[in-house]
Amino acid sequence: MKIFTNCLLLVAFSLLAFTQVKAQQIPVYNQYIQNPYLYNPAAAGVDTFAHLNLTHRTQWIDVPDGPITSVATFDMPFKGDRIGVGAQIFSDKAHILNRMGASVTYAYHVPFNDDNSHKLSIGLSVGILSQRINILDARVVDINDSAFLNEEKSSTTVDFSAGVLYTNGPLRIGLAVPQVAGNNIKYTGEDGSENKFGLERHFLGSIAYRLPFGVDDVLSVEPSVLIRYIPNLPFQADINVLGSWDETVLAGIGYRLNDASGAIYASAGVRIKNQFGVMYTYEMPLDANDGTTLGTSHEFTLSYRFGHKKTVEEVDRDLQSFKRDVNDRVSERDSLLKDLQSDVEDIQIDVSELEDRVDTLESRPFMIAPAEPGEIPSFDVNLDYKKIGFVLFEQGAHTLTDEAKSKLENVRDLLANTANVVNIYLQGRASQEGDANYNLILSTRRAVAVKKHLRSLGLPEDNIILIPYGEEDPVTDDQNTEEEKAENRRVDIFIISN
């Protein structure tokens, strides 16, 4: 019985050693680029905001009871930018083997510049690791074998991890050593015998560099390399490229190399308002046999950022965007000023014409008295003075609508059938909103717009006279409602004929 139990434990330990790629005892994660704290305790609090990440990985779906890993991590800066703290809890299950652990982390960041973008970080994690072998869950030929009755082995030990991380703007270089103490997990058999399982030190080296490009650096590409080394085993390497659009849409591809074969994986994700994020990774073995016997792997992460503060790169990107908006507004202002200058020139021409017309009218015998400002002059009773139409405008606008243009075509047709037209008067008005001086200018622009359109319809402009009222002499007694205000955004058209 003792010999069989010890052999079974040895097989179980071997399976545990091979639960992750080629004897790796710690879980493999594809999305460590987005969450470097998964491997390196020095990354705790390295940013100016807190991270919460929930990751679930299903490995080798074609393998019955294949590895399933779930991990939750939280890290944040503490009392400024010098200290970072974090915590992790994970579960890693493969058939009869179960590992659960929890750890807390302390990191210290040494800045080399004022904006904290260049620094060296050192971190240490201390935790508890529990490992259980559920022999009752084993797939066996003879289920009546007494060796499988009431056999469950579990043990707990203290675990340590250490790491350093160098950050200089877009460059990150890290070295992490999980299970640095190399403690043993001890199991005691029913007969009092002791079995040990050693935790191997893992050495993880990483380097990543973010390359921004495009307008305002809205696009970026971040290549990275992660090298895993376990003593007496071949090294493994992950090569990744992660692309980002405006830190909102993420996509990447990676390749994992080990001694026998490799795997390729692709990732895609989104980040909403630079806070909530979702990421998915699909992994496929490259070796045909592995692909047939093991199957694909899937990794899914939900993340949230607390108290996010913009990095130097983000602030610079926002500054570039702000400069572009300012330039656009300056161009828009210059265009408006050019249009205004054109309107002013038209108004000056119309004023000059109006003065000439007044001089002409004053010399005519039918004029009884000159008009006061804002009034229609009185004329000889033989003249016919009447209103023949009007057009309305949108609030604050002096551009003719399609309806207004249609009405002016009707005015053109009416004038064509009216004999002996002496003058056409365009009375521009504005609602009582905003500054009175501006409203006077607005009413002039509206009258000018009507005159230009009448001219484009073939009417002679020599006898078209502008009379801007602004907000004075409204057509409604009150302007308390929108309907009443809309009635005063207009140009009325009067004619004098004999």
Tab-separated table of C-alpha atoms in Angstrom:
chain	number	residue	atom	x	y	z
A	1	MET	CA	0.000	0.000	0.000
A	2	LYS	CA	2.755	2.472	0.939
A	3	ILE	CA	4.722	1.740	-2.239
A	4	PHE	CA	1.671	2.177	-4.457
A	5	THR	CA	0.660	5.404	-2.738
A	6	ASN	CA	4.138	6.861	-3.077
A	7	CYS	CA	4.221	5.923	-6.789
A	8	LEU	CA	0.838	7.547	-7.293
A	9	LEU	CA	2.047	10.700	-5.597
A	10	LEU	CA	5.122	10.702	-7.821
A	11	VAL	CA	2.921	10.470	-10.919
A	12	ALA	CA	0.730	13.251	-9.591
A	13	PHE	CA	3.728	15.468	-8.931
A	14	SER	CA	4.993	14.796	-12.434
A	15	LEU	CA	1.623	15.772	-13.854
A	16	LEU	CA	1.698	18.947	-11.800
A	17	ALA	CA	5.126	19.763	-13.098
A	18	PHE	CA	3.827	19.398	-16.640
A	19	THR	CA	0.506	21.133	-16.031
A	20	GLN	CA	1.970	24.214	-17.703
A	21	VAL	CA	4.374	24.131	-20.604
A	22	LYS	CA	7.304	21.775	-20.042
A	23	ALA	CA	7.545	21.505	-16.252
A	24	GLN	CA	6.586	25.061	-15.471
A	25	GLN	CA	4.946	25.170	-12.037
A	26	ILE	CA	3.462	28.661	-12.290
A	27	PRO	CA	0.568	29.365	-14.686
A	28	VAL	CA	1.176	30.649	-18.196
A	29	TYR	CA	-0.605	33.911	-19.055
A	30	ASN	CA	-0.838	35.495	-22.489
A	31	GLN	CA	-2.048	38.879	-21.267
A	32	TYR	CA	0.872	39.738	-19.005
A	33	ILE	CA	1.606	42.742	-21.285
A	34	GLN	CA	-1.571	44.432	-20.085
A	35	ASN	CA	-1.021	43.262	-16.503
A	36	PRO	CA	2.714	42.858	-15.750
A	37	TYR	CA	1.868	42.474	-12.046
A	38	LEU	CA	0.750	38.902	-12.861
A	39	TYR	CA	4.433	37.906	-12.904
A	40	ASN	CA	6.419	40.790	-11.447
A	41	PRO	CA	5.713	42.175	-7.955
A	42	ALA	CA	7.754	45.297	-8.800
A	43	ALA	CA	4.890	46.359	-11.127
A	44	ALA	CA	2.555	46.939	-8.163
A	45	GLY	CA	1.599	50.635	-8.106
A	46	VAL	CA	3.935	51.478	-10.980
A	47	ASP	CA	1.176	53.580	-12.583
A	48	THR	CA	-0.539	56.588	-11.037
A	49	PHE	CA	-3.821	54.708	-10.690
A	50	ALA	CA	-5.112	51.419	-9.283
A	51	HIS	CA	-5.770	48.258	-11.340
A	52	LEU	CA	-8.274	45.483	-10.754
A	53	ASN	CA	-7.960	42.490	-13.100
A	54	LEU	CA	-9.951	39.252	-13.245
A	55	THR	CA	-8.441	36.609	-15.559
A	56	HIS	CA	-9.715	33.166	-16.473
A	57	ARG	CA	-7.724	30.752	-18.644
A	58	THR	CA	-8.824	27.399	-20.054
A	59	GLN	CA	-5.868	25.478	-21.462
A	60	TRP	CA	-5.888	22.573	-23.937
A	61	ILE	CA	-9.642	22.114	-24.262
A	62	ASP	CA	-9.245	18.711	-25.973
A	63	VAL	CA	-7.558	17.271	-22.870
A	64	PRO	CA	-10.057	15.838	-20.355
A	65	ASP	CA	-9.856	17.820	-17.104
A	66	GLY	CA	-7.223	20.077	-18.682
A	67	PRO	CA	-5.666	22.985	-16.796
A	68	ILE	CA	-8.028	25.773	-15.705
A	69	THR	CA	-6.616	28.878	-14.059
A	70	SER	CA	-8.411	31.823	-12.466
A	71	VAL	CA	-6.636	34.792	-10.933
A	72	ALA	CA	-7.630	38.135	-9.442
A	73	THR	CA	-5.064	40.905	-8.985
A	74	PHE	CA	-5.262	44.379	-7.472
A	75	ASP	CA	-2.465	46.926	-7.217
A	76	MET	CA	-2.270	50.645	-6.538
A	77	PRO	CA	0.140	53.427	-5.568
A	78	PHE	CA	0.170	54.160	-1.858
A	79	LYS	CA	0.932	57.506	-0.214
A	80	GLY	CA	2.301	59.103	-3.356
A	81	ASP	CA	4.313	57.608	-6.170
A	82	ARG	CA	7.139	55.996	-4.161
A	83	ILE	CA	5.238	53.010	-2.743
A	84	GLY	CA	3.041	50.424	-4.432
A	85	VAL	CA	0.926	47.709	-2.831
A	86	GLY	CA	-0.958	44.806	-4.330
A	87	ALA	CA	-2.671	41.486	-3.747
A	88	GLN	CA	-3.258	38.337	-5.760
A	89	ILE	CA	-5.430	35.283	-5.347
A	90	PHE	CA	-5.437	32.391	-7.794
A	91	SER	CA	-6.715	28.880	-8.410
A	92	ASP	CA	-5.002	26.433	-10.759
A	93	LYS	CA	-6.622	23.050	-11.392
A	94	ALA	CA	-5.549	20.148	-13.627
A	95	HIS	CA	-7.395	16.870	-13.172
A	96	ILE	CA	-6.570	15.570	-9.666
A	97	LEU	CA	-4.188	18.417	-8.853
A	98	ASN	CA	-5.367	21.679	-7.279
A	99	ARG	CA	-3.268	24.672	-6.343
A	100	MET	CA	-4.637	27.735	-4.598
A	101	GLY	CA	-2.677	30.717	-3.411
A	102	ALA	CA	-2.909	34.246	-2.153
A	103	SER	CA	-0.218	36.873	-1.705
A	104	VAL	CA	0.332	40.491	-0.798
A	105	THR	CA	2.943	42.748	-2.387
A	106	TYR	CA	5.059	45.718	-1.410
A	107	ALA	CA	6.955	47.672	-4.057
A	108	TYR	CA	9.242	50.685	-3.804
A	109	HIS	CA	9.746	53.019	-6.768
A	110	VAL	CA	12.860	55.179	-7.118
A	111	PRO	CA	12.168	58.065	-9.553
A	112	PHE	CA	14.899	59.598	-11.701
A	113	ASN	CA	12.914	62.610	-12.976
A	114	ASP	CA	10.124	64.933	-11.849
A	115	ASP	CA	7.256	63.449	-13.832
A	116	ASN	CA	7.987	59.918	-12.522
A	117	SER	CA	8.231	58.479	-16.042
A	118	HIS	CA	11.814	57.310	-15.450
A	119	LYS	CA	12.228	55.066	-12.411
A	120	LEU	CA	13.469	51.806	-10.947
A	121	SER	CA	11.028	49.617	-8.997
A	122	ILE	CA	11.727	46.781	-6.562
A	123	GLY	CA	8.968	44.477	-5.306
A	124	LEU	CA	8.447	41.545	-2.958
A	125	SER	CA	5.387	39.291	-2.608
A	126	VAL	CA	4.660	37.061	0.368
A	127	GLY	CA	1.882	34.510	0.225
A	128	ILE	CA	0.400	31.168	1.075
A	129	LEU	CA	0.350	28.269	-1.388
A	130	SER	CA	-1.951	25.300	-0.835
A	131	GLN	CA	-1.657	22.171	-2.968
A	132	ARG	CA	-4.139	19.305	-2.917
A	133	ILE	CA	-4.237	15.951	-4.720
A	134	ASN	CA	-7.761	14.601	-5.134
A	135	ILE	CA	-6.993	10.930	-5.720
A	136	LEU	CA	-10.689	10.077	-5.693
A	137	ASP	CA	-11.034	12.063	-8.925
A	138	ALA	CA	-8.406	9.955	-10.714
A	139	ARG	CA	-9.391	7.963	-13.809
A	140	VAL	CA	-8.486	4.332	-13.006
A	141	VAL	CA	-9.083	0.898	-14.493
A	142	ASP	CA	-10.104	-0.814	-11.253
A	143	ILE	CA	-12.322	1.455	-9.197
A	144	ASN	CA	-12.381	-1.174	-6.426
A	145	ASP	CA	-8.652	-0.866	-5.771
A	146	SER	CA	-8.319	-0.055	-2.077
A	147	ALA	CA	-5.560	2.426	-2.857
A	148	PHE	CA	-8.158	4.912	-4.045
A	149	LEU	CA	-10.314	4.788	-0.934
A	150	ASN	CA	-10.241	7.897	1.254
A	151	GLU	CA	-6.957	9.064	-0.251
A	152	GLU	CA	-6.593	12.877	-0.423
A	153	LYS	CA	-3.290	14.630	0.078
A	154	SER	CA	-2.946	18.347	0.785
A	155	SER	CA	-0.313	20.645	2.184
A	156	THR	CA	0.368	24.361	2.589
A	157	THR	CA	3.559	26.375	2.571
A	158	VAL	CA	4.753	29.978	2.514
A	159	ASP	CA	5.779	31.326	-0.876
A	160	PHE	CA	7.876	34.340	-1.883
A	161	SER	CA	8.370	36.178	-5.175
A	162	ALA	CA	10.703	39.061	-5.989
A	163	GLY	CA	11.166	41.369	-8.953
A	164	VAL	CA	12.701	44.541	-10.338
A	165	LEU	CA	11.303	46.776	-13.076
A	166	TYR	CA	13.033	49.591	-14.955
A	167	THR	CA	10.754	52.121	-16.658
A	168	ASN	CA	11.855	54.973	-18.897
A	169	GLY	CA	8.907	56.469	-20.772
A	170	PRO	CA	7.811	53.880	-23.357
A	171	LEU	CA	10.556	51.398	-22.329
A	172	ARG	CA	10.000	48.669	-19.709
A	173	ILE	CA	12.615	46.101	-18.639
A	174	GLY	CA	11.754	43.606	-15.913
A	175	LEU	CA	13.167	40.620	-14.045
A	176	ALA	CA	10.982	38.492	-11.754
A	177	VAL	CA	11.731	35.390	-9.688
A	178	PRO	CA	8.564	33.563	-8.556
A	179	GLN	CA	8.990	30.933	-5.840
A	180	VAL	CA	12.318	32.535	-4.976
A	181	ALA	CA	12.629	30.704	-1.630
A	182	GLY	CA	12.379	27.266	-3.267
A	183	ASN	CA	10.376	25.870	-0.348
A	184	ASN	CA	9.169	22.287	-0.178
A	185	ILE	CA	5.566	21.154	0.059
A	186	LYS	CA	5.447	18.214	2.456
A	187	TYR	CA	2.869	15.397	2.486
A	188	THR	CA	2.522	12.892	5.317
A	189	GLY	CA	1.256	9.430	4.446
A	190	GLU	CA	-1.138	7.354	6.524
A	191	ASP	CA	1.808	5.398	7.895
A	192	GLY	CA	3.615	8.558	8.951
A	193	SER	CA	5.988	8.649	5.995
A	194	GLU	CA	6.873	12.056	4.547
A	195	ASN	CA	6.926	13.009	0.873
A	196	LYS	CA	8.247	16.310	-0.448
A	197	PHE	CA	7.560	18.365	-3.533
A	198	GLY	CA	10.035	21.147	-4.244
A	199	LEU	CA	9.005	24.559	-5.612
A	200	GLU	CA	11.433	25.510	-8.342
A	201	ARG	CA	12.633	29.065	-8.798
A	202	HIS	CA	11.455	30.564	-12.088
A	203	PHE	CA	13.378	33.376	-13.734
A	204	LEU	CA	11.297	35.661	-15.970
A	205	GLY	CA	12.929	38.422	-17.984
A	206	SER	CA	10.897	40.852	-20.065
A	207	ILE	CA	11.386	43.896	-22.272
A	208	ALA	CA	8.749	46.025	-24.011
A	209	TYR	CA	8.789	49.290	-25.937
A	210	ARG	CA	5.789	51.359	-27.015
A	211	LEU	CA	6.077	53.038	-30.442
A	212	PRO	CA	3.491	55.804	-31.034
A	213	PHE	CA	2.708	57.094	-34.511
A	214	GLY	CA	-0.079	58.657	-36.540
A	215	VAL	CA	-1.869	61.972	-36.004
A	216	ASP	CA	-1.411	63.062	-32.367
A	217	ASP	CA	0.166	59.626	-31.698
A	218	VAL	CA	-3.326	58.138	-31.560
A	219	LEU	CA	-1.936	54.808	-32.799
A	220	SER	CA	0.752	52.737	-31.097
A	221	VAL	CA	2.542	49.418	-31.460
A	222	GLU	CA	4.210	47.732	-28.485
A	223	PRO	CA	6.568	44.829	-29.255
A	224	SER	CA	7.685	42.787	-26.247
A	225	VAL	CA	9.662	39.671	-25.353
A	226	LEU	CA	9.276	37.463	-22.266
A	227	ILE	CA	11.874	34.791	-21.482
A	228	ARG	CA	11.189	32.043	-18.914
A	229	TYR	CA	14.003	30.001	-17.419
A	230	ILE	CA	13.676	27.102	-14.992
A	231	PRO	CA	16.914	25.377	-13.880
A	232	ASN	CA	17.703	22.151	-15.754
A	233	LEU	CA	14.993	22.835	-18.332
A	234	PRO	CA	15.113	24.492	-21.760
A	235	PHE	CA	14.225	28.159	-21.795
A	236	GLN	CA	10.930	29.408	-23.215
A	237	ALA	CA	10.302	32.695	-25.010
A	238	ASP	CA	7.190	34.683	-25.829
A	239	ILE	CA	7.365	37.265	-28.635
A	240	ASN	CA	4.409	39.671	-28.806
A	241	VAL	CA	3.210	42.711	-30.709
A	242	LEU	CA	0.267	44.641	-29.274
A	243	GLY	CA	-1.393	47.439	-31.243
A	244	SER	CA	-3.630	50.176	-29.833
A	245	TRP	CA	-5.922	52.825	-31.295
A	246	ASP	CA	-6.472	55.756	-28.947
A	247	GLU	CA	-5.992	53.385	-25.984
A	248	THR	CA	-9.522	52.179	-26.795
A	249	VAL	CA	-9.228	49.320	-29.291
A	250	LEU	CA	-6.475	46.749	-28.679
A	251	ALA	CA	-5.260	43.902	-30.886
A	252	GLY	CA	-2.136	41.783	-30.856
A	253	ILE	CA	-0.420	38.593	-31.888
A	254	GLY	CA	2.203	36.462	-30.146
A	255	TYR	CA	4.382	33.398	-30.546
A	256	ARG	CA	5.557	31.071	-27.772
A	257	LEU	CA	8.718	29.042	-28.367
A	258	ASN	CA	9.888	26.078	-26.295
A	259	ASP	CA	12.162	23.122	-26.805
A	260	ALA	CA	9.807	20.887	-28.806
A	261	SER	CA	7.163	22.992	-30.491
A	262	GLY	CA	5.442	26.335	-30.177
A	263	ALA	CA	2.119	28.100	-30.028
A	264	ILE	CA	0.669	31.142	-31.692
A	265	TYR	CA	-1.970	33.327	-30.091
A	266	ALA	CA	-4.029	36.377	-30.986
A	267	SER	CA	-5.634	38.927	-28.661
A	268	ALA	CA	-8.367	41.535	-29.055
A	269	GLY	CA	-9.985	43.894	-26.603
A	270	VAL	CA	-11.583	47.244	-25.891
A	271	ARG	CA	-11.245	49.819	-23.143
A	272	ILE	CA	-14.178	52.108	-22.363
A	273	LYS	CA	-13.398	55.672	-21.206
A	274	ASN	CA	-9.886	54.469	-20.325
A	275	GLN	CA	-11.324	52.624	-17.317
A	276	PHE	CA	-13.274	49.428	-17.982
A	277	GLY	CA	-11.558	46.898	-20.244
A	278	VAL	CA	-12.276	43.512	-21.816
A	279	MET	CA	-9.577	41.316	-23.413
A	280	TYR	CA	-9.714	37.887	-25.075
A	281	THR	CA	-6.868	35.663	-26.287
A	282	TYR	CA	-7.077	32.606	-28.533
A	283	GLU	CA	-4.081	30.235	-28.520
A	284	MET	CA	-3.331	27.381	-30.894
A	285	PRO	CA	-0.398	24.927	-30.873
A	286	LEU	CA	1.699	25.074	-34.029
A	287	ASP	CA	2.753	21.440	-33.962
A	288	ALA	CA	0.139	19.329	-35.738
A	289	ASN	CA	0.328	16.561	-33.158
A	290	ASP	CA	-0.029	18.987	-30.275
A	291	GLY	CA	-2.963	20.596	-32.016
A	292	THR	CA	-4.642	17.200	-32.304
A	293	THR	CA	-3.936	15.920	-28.801
A	294	LEU	CA	-4.092	19.082	-26.727
A	295	GLY	CA	-6.409	21.508	-28.453
A	296	THR	CA	-6.685	25.262	-28.252
A	297	SER	CA	-6.495	27.515	-25.195
A	298	HIS	CA	-8.599	30.549	-24.271
A	299	GLU	CA	-7.910	33.448	-21.918
A	300	PHE	CA	-10.387	36.143	-20.872
A	301	THR	CA	-9.757	39.242	-18.725
A	302	LEU	CA	-11.960	41.940	-17.230
A	303	SER	CA	-10.130	45.012	-15.926
A	304	TYR	CA	-10.958	48.282	-14.245
A	305	ARG	CA	-8.852	51.336	-13.471
A	306	PHE	CA	-9.513	53.441	-10.373
A	307	GLY	CA	-8.519	57.094	-10.141
A	308	HIS	CA	-6.886	57.087	-13.546
A	309	LYS	CA	-4.453	59.958	-14.045
A	310	LYS	CA	-3.085	60.656	-17.481
A	311	THR	CA	0.490	59.689	-18.239
A	312	VAL	CA	3.006	62.064	-19.778
A	313	GLU	CA	2.389	60.460	-23.177
A	314	GLU	CA	-1.392	60.866	-22.795
A	315	VAL	CA	-1.039	64.499	-21.715
A	316	ASP	CA	1.238	65.195	-24.685
A	317	ARG	CA	-1.245	63.482	-27.012
A	318	ASP	CA	-4.098	65.594	-25.588
A	319	LEU	CA	-1.958	68.715	-26.000
A	320	GLN	CA	-1.363	67.909	-29.661
A	321	SER	CA	-5.089	67.353	-30.138
A	322	PHE	CA	-5.825	70.653	-28.392
A	323	LYS	CA	-3.370	72.468	-30.673
A	324	ARG	CA	-5.064	70.936	-33.699
A	325	ASP	CA	-8.489	72.073	-32.423
A	326	VAL	CA	-7.110	75.581	-31.852
A	327	ASN	CA	-5.716	75.677	-35.385
A	328	ASP	CA	-9.074	74.510	-36.752
A	329	ARG	CA	-10.869	77.198	-34.782
A	330	VAL	CA	-8.407	79.851	-35.962
A	331	SER	CA	-9.007	78.763	-39.557
A	332	GLU	CA	-12.753	78.856	-38.955
A	333	ARG	CA	-12.437	82.324	-37.395
A	334	ASP	CA	-10.384	83.577	-40.352
A	335	SER	CA	-13.031	82.232	-42.716
A	336	LEU	CA	-15.798	83.952	-40.737
A	337	LEU	CA	-13.826	87.191	-40.687
A	338	LYS	CA	-13.398	86.977	-44.443
A	339	ASP	CA	-17.145	86.438	-44.859
A	340	LEU	CA	-17.817	89.323	-42.477
A	341	GLN	CA	-15.467	91.564	-44.439
A	342	SER	CA	-17.362	90.668	-47.611
A	343	ASP	CA	-20.657	91.482	-45.875
A	344	VAL	CA	-19.248	94.793	-44.624
A	345	GLU	CA	-18.169	95.707	-48.141
A	346	ASP	CA	-21.643	94.866	-49.449
A	347	ILE	CA	-23.218	96.936	-46.665
A	348	GLN	CA	-20.927	99.867	-47.441
A	349	ILE	CA	-21.974	99.656	-51.101
A	350	ASP	CA	-25.622	99.478	-50.082
A	351	VAL	CA	-25.236	102.454	-47.704
A	352	SER	CA	-23.621	104.476	-50.470
A	353	GLU	CA	-26.424	103.522	-52.830
A	354	LEU	CA	-28.981	104.337	-50.144
A	355	GLU	CA	-27.487	107.810	-49.671
A	356	ASP	CA	-27.630	108.408	-53.432
A	357	ARG	CA	-31.201	107.173	-53.503
A	358	VAL	CA	-32.203	109.465	-50.642
A	359	ASP	CA	-30.687	112.430	-52.475
A	360	THR	CA	-32.642	111.454	-55.574
A	361	LEU	CA	-35.890	110.981	-53.658
A	362	GLU	CA	-35.519	114.303	-51.823
A	363	SER	CA	-35.335	116.058	-55.189
A	364	ARG	CA	-38.599	114.504	-56.381
A	365	PRO	CA	-41.793	116.573	-56.072
A	366	PHE	CA	-43.874	113.743	-54.549
A	367	MET	CA	-41.720	113.572	-51.388
A	368	ILE	CA	-43.598	115.291	-48.528
A	369	ALA	CA	-40.974	114.992	-45.789
A	370	PRO	CA	-37.723	113.097	-45.229
A	371	ALA	CA	-37.970	110.065	-42.990
A	372	GLU	CA	-36.579	109.909	-39.482
A	373	PRO	CA	-34.230	107.027	-38.721
A	374	GLY	CA	-36.236	103.808	-38.569
A	375	GLU	CA	-39.294	105.315	-40.301
A	376	ILE	CA	-40.698	104.955	-43.812
A	377	PRO	CA	-40.801	108.337	-45.595
A	378	SER	CA	-44.202	109.762	-46.495
A	379	PHE	CA	-44.980	110.067	-50.178
A	380	ASP	CA	-47.391	111.712	-52.524
A	381	VAL	CA	-50.799	110.073	-52.458
A	382	ASN	CA	-50.395	109.131	-56.118
A	383	LEU	CA	-47.751	106.575	-55.112
A	384	ASP	CA	-48.750	103.053	-54.027
A	385	TYR	CA	-46.787	101.767	-51.007
A	386	LYS	CA	-47.491	98.133	-50.128
A	387	LYS	CA	-45.975	94.976	-48.681
A	388	ILE	CA	-45.523	92.173	-51.202
A	389	GLY	CA	-43.809	89.467	-49.142
A	390	PHE	CA	-41.449	88.371	-46.369
A	391	VAL	CA	-38.919	85.657	-45.556
A	392	LEU	CA	-37.996	84.110	-42.189
A	393	PHE	CA	-34.572	83.083	-40.845
A	394	GLU	CA	-33.242	80.639	-38.267
A	395	GLN	CA	-32.062	81.954	-34.896
A	396	GLY	CA	-28.783	83.859	-35.252
A	397	ALA	CA	-28.569	83.030	-38.974
A	398	HIS	CA	-28.577	85.152	-42.107
A	399	THR	CA	-28.531	82.304	-44.627
A	400	LEU	CA	-31.627	81.843	-46.770
A	401	THR	CA	-33.541	78.616	-46.280
A	402	ASP	CA	-35.026	76.688	-49.196
A	403	GLU	CA	-38.464	77.979	-48.183
A	404	ALA	CA	-37.185	81.572	-48.201
A	405	LYS	CA	-35.664	81.136	-51.662
A	406	SER	CA	-38.981	79.787	-52.947
A	407	LYS	CA	-40.794	82.830	-51.541
A	408	LEU	CA	-38.315	85.185	-53.227
A	409	GLU	CA	-38.999	83.501	-56.558
A	410	ASN	CA	-42.687	84.324	-55.995
A	411	VAL	CA	-41.690	87.949	-55.257
A	412	ARG	CA	-39.728	88.028	-58.491
A	413	ASP	CA	-42.784	86.810	-60.431
A	414	LEU	CA	-45.025	89.344	-58.695
A	415	LEU	CA	-42.664	92.220	-59.502
A	416	ALA	CA	-42.561	91.131	-63.127
A	417	ASN	CA	-46.319	91.718	-63.276
A	418	THR	CA	-46.256	95.039	-61.368
A	419	ALA	CA	-45.889	98.158	-63.480
A	420	ASN	CA	-43.981	101.312	-62.626
A	421	VAL	CA	-42.091	100.013	-59.545
A	422	VAL	CA	-40.133	102.964	-58.146
A	423	ASN	CA	-38.278	101.333	-55.240
A	424	ILE	CA	-38.041	98.031	-53.362
A	425	TYR	CA	-37.488	98.310	-49.593
A	426	LEU	CA	-35.994	95.375	-47.604
A	427	GLN	CA	-36.735	95.808	-43.893
A	428	GLY	CA	-34.392	93.544	-41.940
A	429	ARG	CA	-35.341	92.509	-38.390
A	430	ALA	CA	-34.011	90.383	-35.525
A	431	SER	CA	-35.585	88.934	-32.386
A	432	GLN	CA	-34.816	90.478	-29.020
A	433	GLU	CA	-32.084	87.967	-28.121
A	434	GLY	CA	-28.467	88.913	-27.524
A	435	ASP	CA	-26.788	92.285	-27.935
A	436	ALA	CA	-28.718	95.101	-29.642
A	437	ASN	CA	-25.732	96.140	-31.777
A	438	TYR	CA	-25.251	92.577	-32.950
A	439	ASN	CA	-28.950	92.311	-33.771
A	440	LEU	CA	-28.661	95.449	-35.908
A	441	ILE	CA	-25.763	93.887	-37.826
A	442	LEU	CA	-27.695	90.616	-38.091
A	443	SER	CA	-30.748	92.343	-39.542
A	444	THR	CA	-28.491	94.103	-42.081
A	445	ARG	CA	-26.918	90.795	-43.102
A	446	ARG	CA	-30.378	89.306	-43.589
A	447	ALA	CA	-31.410	92.196	-45.817
A	448	VAL	CA	-28.147	91.888	-47.771
A	449	ALA	CA	-28.795	88.134	-48.261
A	450	VAL	CA	-32.254	88.879	-49.680
A	451	LYS	CA	-30.879	91.582	-51.976
A	452	LYS	CA	-28.156	89.244	-53.285
A	453	HIS	CA	-30.690	86.547	-54.044
A	454	LEU	CA	-33.087	88.953	-55.786
A	455	ARG	CA	-30.142	90.128	-57.845
A	456	SER	CA	-29.332	86.510	-58.736
A	457	LEU	CA	-32.947	86.110	-59.882
A	458	GLY	CA	-32.457	88.885	-62.433
A	459	LEU	CA	-33.887	91.921	-60.629
A	460	PRO	CA	-32.010	95.210	-61.033
A	461	GLU	CA	-30.376	96.277	-57.789
A	462	ASP	CA	-30.408	100.023	-58.418
A	463	ASN	CA	-33.818	100.508	-56.792
A	464	ILE	CA	-33.394	97.949	-53.936
A	465	ILE	CA	-32.951	99.819	-50.645
A	466	LEU	CA	-31.975	98.226	-47.319
A	467	ILE	CA	-33.616	99.362	-44.066
A	468	PRO	CA	-32.144	97.421	-41.091
A	469	TYR	CA	-34.188	97.749	-37.891
A	470	GLY	CA	-32.327	95.285	-35.658
A	471	GLU	CA	-34.576	94.408	-32.733
A	472	GLU	CA	-36.452	97.713	-32.942
A	473	ASP	CA	-40.017	98.003	-34.263
A	474	PRO	CA	-40.881	94.296	-33.739
A	475	VAL	CA	-43.730	92.730	-35.667
A	476	THR	CA	-45.215	91.187	-32.490
A	477	ASP	CA	-46.208	92.971	-29.300
A	478	ASP	CA	-44.352	90.488	-27.114
A	479	GLN	CA	-41.503	88.017	-27.548
A	480	ASN	CA	-42.128	85.643	-24.660
A	481	THR	CA	-42.506	82.472	-26.702
A	482	GLU	CA	-40.340	80.865	-29.331
A	483	GLU	CA	-43.094	81.373	-31.911
A	484	GLU	CA	-43.164	85.120	-31.204
A	485	LYS	CA	-39.372	85.348	-31.420
A	486	ALA	CA	-39.336	83.393	-34.697
A	487	GLU	CA	-41.778	85.891	-36.245
A	488	ASN	CA	-39.196	88.674	-35.764
A	489	ARG	CA	-36.307	86.865	-37.484
A	490	ARG	CA	-37.260	88.161	-40.904
A	491	VAL	CA	-36.976	90.514	-43.839
A	492	ASP	CA	-40.171	92.256	-45.017
A	493	ILE	CA	-40.385	93.343	-48.664
A	494	PHE	CA	-42.211	96.583	-49.567
A	495	ILE	CA	-42.502	98.357	-52.914
A	496	ILE	CA	-43.396	101.866	-54.053
A	497	SER	CA	-45.044	102.130	-57.447
A	498	ASN	CA	-46.919	104.846	-59.314
